[in-house]
CSV table of C-alpha atoms and ligand atoms in Angstrom, one decimal:
chain,number,residue,atom,x,y,z
A,1,MET,CA,-9.2,0.1,-14.7
A,2,ARG,CA,-5.7,-0.1,-13.3
A,3,ILE,CA,-5.1,0.3,-9.6
A,4,LEU,CA,-1.7,0.3,-7.9
A,5,CYS,CA,-0.9,0.2,-4.2
A,6,ILE,CA,2.6,1.4,-3.3
A,7,HIS,CA,3.7,0.6,0.2
A,8,ALA,CA,6.9,0.1,2.3
A,9,HIS,CA,6.5,-3.4,3.6
A,10,PHE,CA,5.3,-6.9,2.9
A,11,ASP,CA,1.8,-7.1,4.5
A,12,ASP,CA,1.0,-3.3,4.5
A,13,PHE,CA,-1.4,-3.7,1.6
A,14,GLU,CA,-3.5,-6.3,3.4
A,15,PHE,CA,-4.1,-4.0,6.4
A,16,VAL,CA,-5.2,-0.9,4.4
A,17,ALA,CA,-6.6,-1.6,1.0
A,18,ALA,CA,-7.1,-5.3,0.3
A,19,GLY,CA,-10.8,-5.2,0.9
A,20,THR,CA,-11.3,-2.3,-1.5
A,21,PHE,CA,-9.1,-4.0,-4.2
A,22,GLU,CA,-11.3,-7.1,-3.8
A,23,LEU,CA,-14.5,-5.1,-4.3
A,24,PHE,CA,-13.0,-3.6,-7.5
A,25,ARG,CA,-12.1,-7.1,-8.6
A,26,GLN,CA,-15.6,-8.5,-7.9
A,27,ARG,CA,-17.2,-5.6,-9.9
A,28,LEU,CA,-14.8,-5.4,-12.8
A,29,GLN,CA,-13.6,-9.0,-13.1
A,30,SER,CA,-11.2,-9.1,-16.1
A,31,GLY,CA,-11.6,-5.4,-16.6
A,32,LEU,CA,-9.4,-4.8,-13.6
A,33,GLU,CA,-5.6,-4.9,-13.4
A,34,ALA,CA,-4.4,-4.5,-9.8
A,35,LYS,CA,-0.8,-4.3,-8.7
A,36,ILE,CA,1.1,-4.0,-5.4
A,37,ILE,CA,4.6,-2.6,-5.1
A,38,VAL,CA,6.5,-3.2,-2.0
A,39,CYS,CA,9.4,-0.8,-1.6
A,40,THR,CA,11.7,-2.7,0.9
A,41,ASP,CA,13.1,-6.1,1.1
A,42,GLY,CA,11.6,-6.7,4.5
A,43,ARG,CA,14.7,-8.3,5.9
A,44,SER,CA,15.1,-6.2,9.1
A,45,GLY,CA,11.7,-7.0,10.6
A,46,HIS,CA,12.3,-10.2,12.5
A,47,GLN,CA,13.8,-11.1,15.9
A,48,PHE,CA,15.1,-14.7,15.4
A,49,ARG,CA,15.4,-15.3,11.7
A,50,THR,CA,18.5,-14.1,9.7
A,51,ARG,CA,18.0,-11.2,7.4
A,52,GLU,CA,18.5,-13.4,4.4
A,53,GLU,CA,15.9,-15.9,5.6
A,54,THR,CA,13.4,-13.2,6.5
A,55,ALA,CA,13.7,-11.5,3.1
A,56,ARG,CA,13.2,-14.9,1.4
A,57,ILE,CA,10.1,-15.8,3.6
A,58,ARG,CA,8.5,-12.3,3.2
A,59,LEU,CA,8.8,-12.5,-0.6
A,60,ALA,CA,7.2,-15.9,-0.6
A,61,GLU,CA,4.4,-14.8,1.7
A,62,GLN,CA,3.5,-11.8,-0.4
A,63,SER,CA,3.7,-13.9,-3.6
A,64,THR,CA,1.2,-16.3,-2.0
A,65,ALA,CA,-1.1,-13.5,-0.9
A,66,ALA,CA,-0.9,-12.1,-4.5
A,67,ARG,CA,-2.2,-15.4,-5.8
A,68,VAL,CA,-5.0,-15.5,-3.3
A,69,GLY,CA,-5.9,-11.8,-4.1
A,70,GLY,CA,-5.5,-12.1,-7.8
A,71,TYR,CA,-3.2,-9.1,-8.1
A,72,GLN,CA,0.3,-8.6,-9.6
A,73,PHE,CA,3.1,-8.0,-7.1
A,74,GLU,CA,6.5,-6.4,-7.5
A,75,ARG,CA,9.3,-5.9,-5.0
A,76,LEU,CA,10.8,-2.6,-6.0
A,77,ALA,CA,14.5,-2.6,-7.0
A,78,ARG,CA,17.1,0.0,-7.6
A,79,PRO,CA,18.2,0.7,-11.2
A,80,ASP,CA,21.0,-1.8,-10.7
A,81,GLY,CA,18.5,-4.5,-9.5
A,82,ARG,CA,19.2,-4.4,-5.8
A,83,PRO,CA,16.1,-4.1,-3.5
A,84,PHE,CA,15.8,-1.3,-1.0
A,85,GLY,CA,16.5,-1.9,2.7
A,86,GLU,CA,14.4,-0.7,5.6
A,87,ALA,CA,15.0,2.3,7.8
A,88,ARG,CA,16.6,4.1,4.9
A,89,LEU,CA,16.2,7.7,3.8
A,90,LEU,CA,14.7,9.0,0.6
A,91,THR,CA,17.2,8.6,-2.2
A,92,ASN,CA,17.3,9.4,-5.9
A,93,ASP,CA,17.4,5.7,-6.6
A,94,LEU,CA,14.1,5.3,-4.9
A,95,LEU,CA,12.5,8.2,-6.8
A,96,ALA,CA,13.9,6.8,-10.1
A,97,ALA,CA,12.7,3.2,-9.4
A,98,LEU,CA,9.2,4.4,-8.5
A,99,TRP,CA,9.0,6.7,-11.5
A,100,LYS,CA,9.9,3.7,-13.8
A,101,ALA,CA,7.5,1.3,-12.0
A,102,ILE,CA,4.6,3.7,-12.1
A,103,ARG,CA,5.2,4.6,-15.8
A,104,ASP,CA,5.4,0.9,-16.7
A,105,PHE,CA,2.1,0.1,-15.1
A,106,GLU,CA,0.3,3.4,-16.0
A,107,PRO,CA,-2.3,3.3,-13.2
A,108,ASP,CA,-5.6,5.2,-13.0
A,109,TYR,CA,-5.3,5.3,-9.2
A,110,ILE,CA,-2.3,5.0,-6.8
A,111,PHE,CA,-2.8,4.2,-3.2
A,112,CYS,CA,0.0,5.0,-0.8
A,113,PRO,CA,0.6,6.0,2.9
A,114,PRO,CA,-0.1,9.5,4.1
A,115,LEU,CA,2.3,12.2,5.4
A,116,PRO,CA,1.8,13.5,8.9
A,117,GLU,CA,0.2,16.9,9.3
A,118,ASP,CA,0.8,17.1,13.0
A,119,SER,CA,4.4,17.2,14.2
A,120,ARG,CA,3.4,15.3,17.3
A,121,ALA,CA,2.2,12.3,15.3
A,122,GLY,CA,4.2,9.2,15.5
A,123,VAL,CA,5.4,7.7,12.3
A,124,HIS,CA,6.9,4.6,10.8
A,125,PRO,CA,9.9,5.9,9.0
A,126,ASP,CA,9.6,3.6,6.0
A,127,HIS,CA,5.9,4.6,5.5
A,128,ILE,CA,6.7,8.3,5.3
A,129,THR,CA,9.7,7.7,3.1
A,130,VAL,CA,7.4,6.0,0.6
A,131,ALA,CA,4.7,8.7,1.0
A,132,GLU,CA,7.3,11.4,0.4
A,133,ALA,CA,8.7,9.6,-2.6
A,134,VAL,CA,5.3,9.1,-4.3
A,135,ARG,CA,4.5,12.8,-3.7
A,136,ARG,CA,7.9,13.9,-5.1
A,137,VAL,CA,7.7,11.6,-8.1
A,138,ALA,CA,4.0,12.4,-9.0
A,139,TYR,CA,4.8,15.4,-11.2
A,140,MET,CA,7.6,13.5,-12.9
A,141,ILE,CA,5.4,10.6,-14.0
A,142,ASN,CA,4.7,12.2,-17.4
A,143,VAL,CA,8.2,13.8,-17.7
A,144,PRO,CA,9.8,11.2,-19.9
A,145,HIS,CA,13.4,12.4,-19.6
A,146,ALA,CA,13.3,12.8,-15.8
A,147,PHE,CA,15.3,9.7,-14.9
A,148,LEU,CA,17.1,8.7,-18.1
A,149,ASP,CA,20.4,8.8,-16.3
A,150,GLU,CA,19.2,5.8,-14.4
A,151,TYR,CA,17.0,4.2,-17.1
A,152,PRO,CA,18.6,5.3,-20.5
A,153,VAL,CA,16.6,4.8,-23.7
A,154,ALA,CA,17.9,4.3,-27.2
A,155,ASP,CA,16.1,7.3,-28.7
A,156,GLU,CA,15.3,10.3,-26.6
A,157,SER,CA,13.5,12.0,-29.4
A,158,VAL,CA,10.5,9.7,-29.1
A,159,SER,CA,8.4,9.7,-25.9
A,160,ARG,CA,5.2,8.1,-24.8
A,161,TRP,CA,2.6,10.2,-23.0
A,162,ILE,CA,1.8,8.7,-19.6
A,163,LYS,CA,-1.4,9.4,-17.8
A,164,THR,CA,-0.9,11.0,-14.3
A,165,PRO,CA,-3.0,9.0,-11.9
A,166,VAL,CA,-5.3,10.1,-9.0
A,167,ILE,CA,-3.3,9.5,-5.8
A,168,LEU,CA,-5.0,8.5,-2.6
A,169,ASN,CA,-3.6,8.1,0.9
A,170,THR,CA,-4.5,5.0,2.9
A,171,TYR,CA,-5.0,4.9,6.7
A,172,ASP,CA,-1.7,4.6,8.7
A,173,SER,CA,-2.2,3.1,12.1
A,174,TYR,CA,1.3,4.3,13.2
A,175,MET,CA,0.1,7.9,12.7
A,176,GLY,CA,-3.4,7.2,13.9
A,177,ALA,CA,-6.4,9.3,13.2
A,178,ASN,CA,-4.9,12.4,14.7
A,179,GLY,CA,-1.7,12.6,12.7
A,180,SER,CA,-3.1,13.4,9.3
A,181,ARG,CA,-5.9,15.5,7.9
A,182,GLY,CA,-8.1,12.5,8.0
A,183,PRO,CA,-9.8,10.5,5.3
A,184,ASP,CA,-12.3,11.8,2.8
A,185,PHE,CA,-14.3,8.7,2.4
A,186,TRP,CA,-14.7,5.1,3.6
A,187,VAL,CA,-15.6,1.9,1.9
A,188,ASP,CA,-17.6,-0.9,3.6
A,189,VAL,CA,-15.4,-3.9,3.3
A,190,GLU,CA,-17.6,-6.5,5.0
A,191,PRO,CA,-18.5,-8.1,1.6
A,192,SER,CA,-14.7,-8.6,1.0
A,193,PHE,CA,-13.6,-9.2,4.5
A,194,ASN,CA,-12.9,-12.9,3.9
A,195,GLN,CA,-10.3,-11.9,1.4
A,196,ILE,CA,-8.6,-9.6,3.9
A,197,ILE,CA,-8.5,-12.6,6.3
A,198,GLN,CA,-7.2,-15.0,3.7
A,199,GLN,CA,-4.6,-12.7,2.3
A,200,SER,CA,-3.2,-11.4,5.7
A,201,TRP,CA,-3.1,-15.0,6.9
A,202,CYS,CA,-0.4,-15.6,4.3
A,203,HIS,CA,1.9,-13.4,6.2
A,204,GLN,CA,2.6,-15.8,9.0
A,205,SER,CA,6.2,-14.6,9.7
A,206,GLN,CA,4.6,-11.2,10.6
A,207,ILE,CA,1.3,-12.0,12.3
A,208,SER,CA,2.5,-15.1,14.3
A,209,GLU,CA,6.1,-14.1,14.9
A,210,TRP,CA,7.2,-10.5,14.4
A,211,LEU,CA,4.1,-8.3,15.1
A,212,PRO,CA,3.4,-10.0,18.5
A,213,TRP,CA,7.1,-9.7,19.5
A,214,ILE,CA,7.6,-6.0,18.6
A,215,GLY,CA,4.7,-5.1,20.9
A,216,ARG,CA,3.3,-2.2,19.0
A,217,HIS,CA,0.0,-3.9,18.1
A,218,ASN,CA,-1.3,-5.5,21.3
A,219,MET,CA,-1.2,-8.8,19.4
A,220,SER,CA,-0.7,-12.4,20.5
A,221,PRO,CA,0.0,-15.1,17.9
A,222,PRO,CA,-3.3,-16.3,16.5
A,223,ALA,CA,-4.0,-19.9,17.2
A,224,ASP,CA,-5.9,-20.5,14.0
A,225,LEU,CA,-7.8,-18.7,11.2
A,226,ALA,CA,-10.9,-18.2,13.4
A,227,ALA,CA,-8.7,-16.5,16.1
A,228,TRP,CA,-7.1,-14.3,13.4
A,229,GLU,CA,-10.5,-13.3,12.1
A,230,LYS,CA,-11.6,-12.3,15.6
A,231,ALA,CA,-8.4,-10.2,16.0
A,232,LEU,CA,-8.8,-8.6,12.7
A,233,ARG,CA,-12.4,-7.6,13.5
A,234,GLU,CA,-11.4,-6.2,16.8
A,235,ARG,CA,-8.7,-4.2,15.0
A,236,ALA,CA,-11.2,-2.9,12.4
A,237,MET,CA,-13.6,-1.8,15.2
A,238,ARG,CA,-10.8,0.0,17.1
A,239,GLN,CA,-10.0,1.8,13.8
A,240,ARG,CA,-13.6,2.8,13.3
A,241,LEU,CA,-13.7,4.2,16.8
A,242,ASP,CA,-10.4,6.1,16.4
A,243,LEU,CA,-11.8,7.7,13.3
A,244,GLY,CA,-15.0,8.7,15.1
A,245,LEU,CA,-17.2,6.4,12.9
A,246,GLY,CA,-18.8,4.6,15.8
A,247,GLU,CA,-19.6,0.9,15.7
A,248,GLY,CA,-20.3,-0.8,12.4
A,249,PRO,CA,-18.9,-2.9,9.7
A,250,PRO,CA,-15.1,-3.0,8.9
A,251,VAL,CA,-14.1,-0.1,6.7
A,252,GLU,CA,-11.1,1.0,4.6
A,253,VAL,CA,-10.6,4.8,4.5
A,254,PHE,CA,-8.9,7.0,1.9
A,255,ALA,CA,-7.9,10.6,1.5
A,256,LEU,CA,-7.8,12.4,-1.8
A,257,THR,CA,-4.5,14.2,-2.5
A,258,GLN,CA,-3.6,16.8,-5.1
A,259,TRP,CA,-0.3,15.1,-5.7
A,260,GLY,CA,-1.4,13.7,-9.1
A,261,GLU,CA,-4.5,14.2,-11.2
A,262,LEU,CA,-7.5,15.7,-9.3
A,263,ALA,CA,-10.6,13.6,-9.0
A,264,SER,CA,-14.1,14.9,-8.6
A,265,ARG,CA,-16.6,13.3,-6.2
A,266,GLU,CA,-18.5,12.1,-9.2
A,267,GLN,CA,-15.5,10.3,-10.6
A,268,ILE,CA,-14.8,8.6,-7.3
A,269,GLU,CA,-18.4,7.6,-6.9
A,270,LYS,CA,-18.4,6.2,-10.4
A,271,ASP,CA,-15.2,4.3,-10.0
A,272,PHE,CA,-15.2,3.1,-6.4
A,273,PRO,CA,-17.4,0.5,-4.9
A,274,ALA,CA,-19.7,1.7,-2.1
A,275,VAL,CA,-18.2,5.1,-1.3
A,276,HIS,CA,-19.4,6.9,1.9
A,277,TRP,CA,-18.1,10.5,2.2
A,278,LEU,CA,-17.0,11.8,5.6
B,1,ZN,ZN1,4.5,-1.1,7.2
């Protein structure tokens, strides 16, 4: 089983899918390969550190979180090796880089942000750029000559068949529950909540510095790990209530798309830990 989370920013994964990935890991152990791809260099999102310093810290924080979570991590780069900045538009280089990264990993499942259905929904521009890119590249995953201008091969007469994955949308708090069609199922992540705490705690430049400053998240810097757990649990409860799930354990929610391979309910129930349909 190979699962891949593609997101815009360092720390996005921890807030939308880390609990589910940990449940996969607990169940499959060495039978799981999990990977996170971050599509920006993260350097814009800080208020007092230089862009160079921020990019360096963010990379180190995600690398530490990856060790804690036992997953592979890649910062996406253009065909010429340069990472992508934030607040940028969808480009051919982004499509090409995603195409190459997905083909190289050959996942069974991809997790990525959703696109808004309601034009009144607020969005994070980087999140919808990544969502749009994954959607546009999905058909091309098994088109071996699609981006050979960017990634030439020695012999175009030989191609490897690449499985097209099932593609799921994660929850996007910028869009909220009203901006998208809504999730199809939820996973109870109480059994893996400690991993969410530990992995998200690695992103100190975000949770203690940037996110409280930008003021979108009603956050104050957590004094210690216990305060961070409390804040995370309150956030999880707000998300449940936004989704109309009522009070209960923390959940991660996912929507099935038709961007890639179609998955039956039976397949999802077989592959996913503790699925609850909505
Ligand atoms: Zn983000």
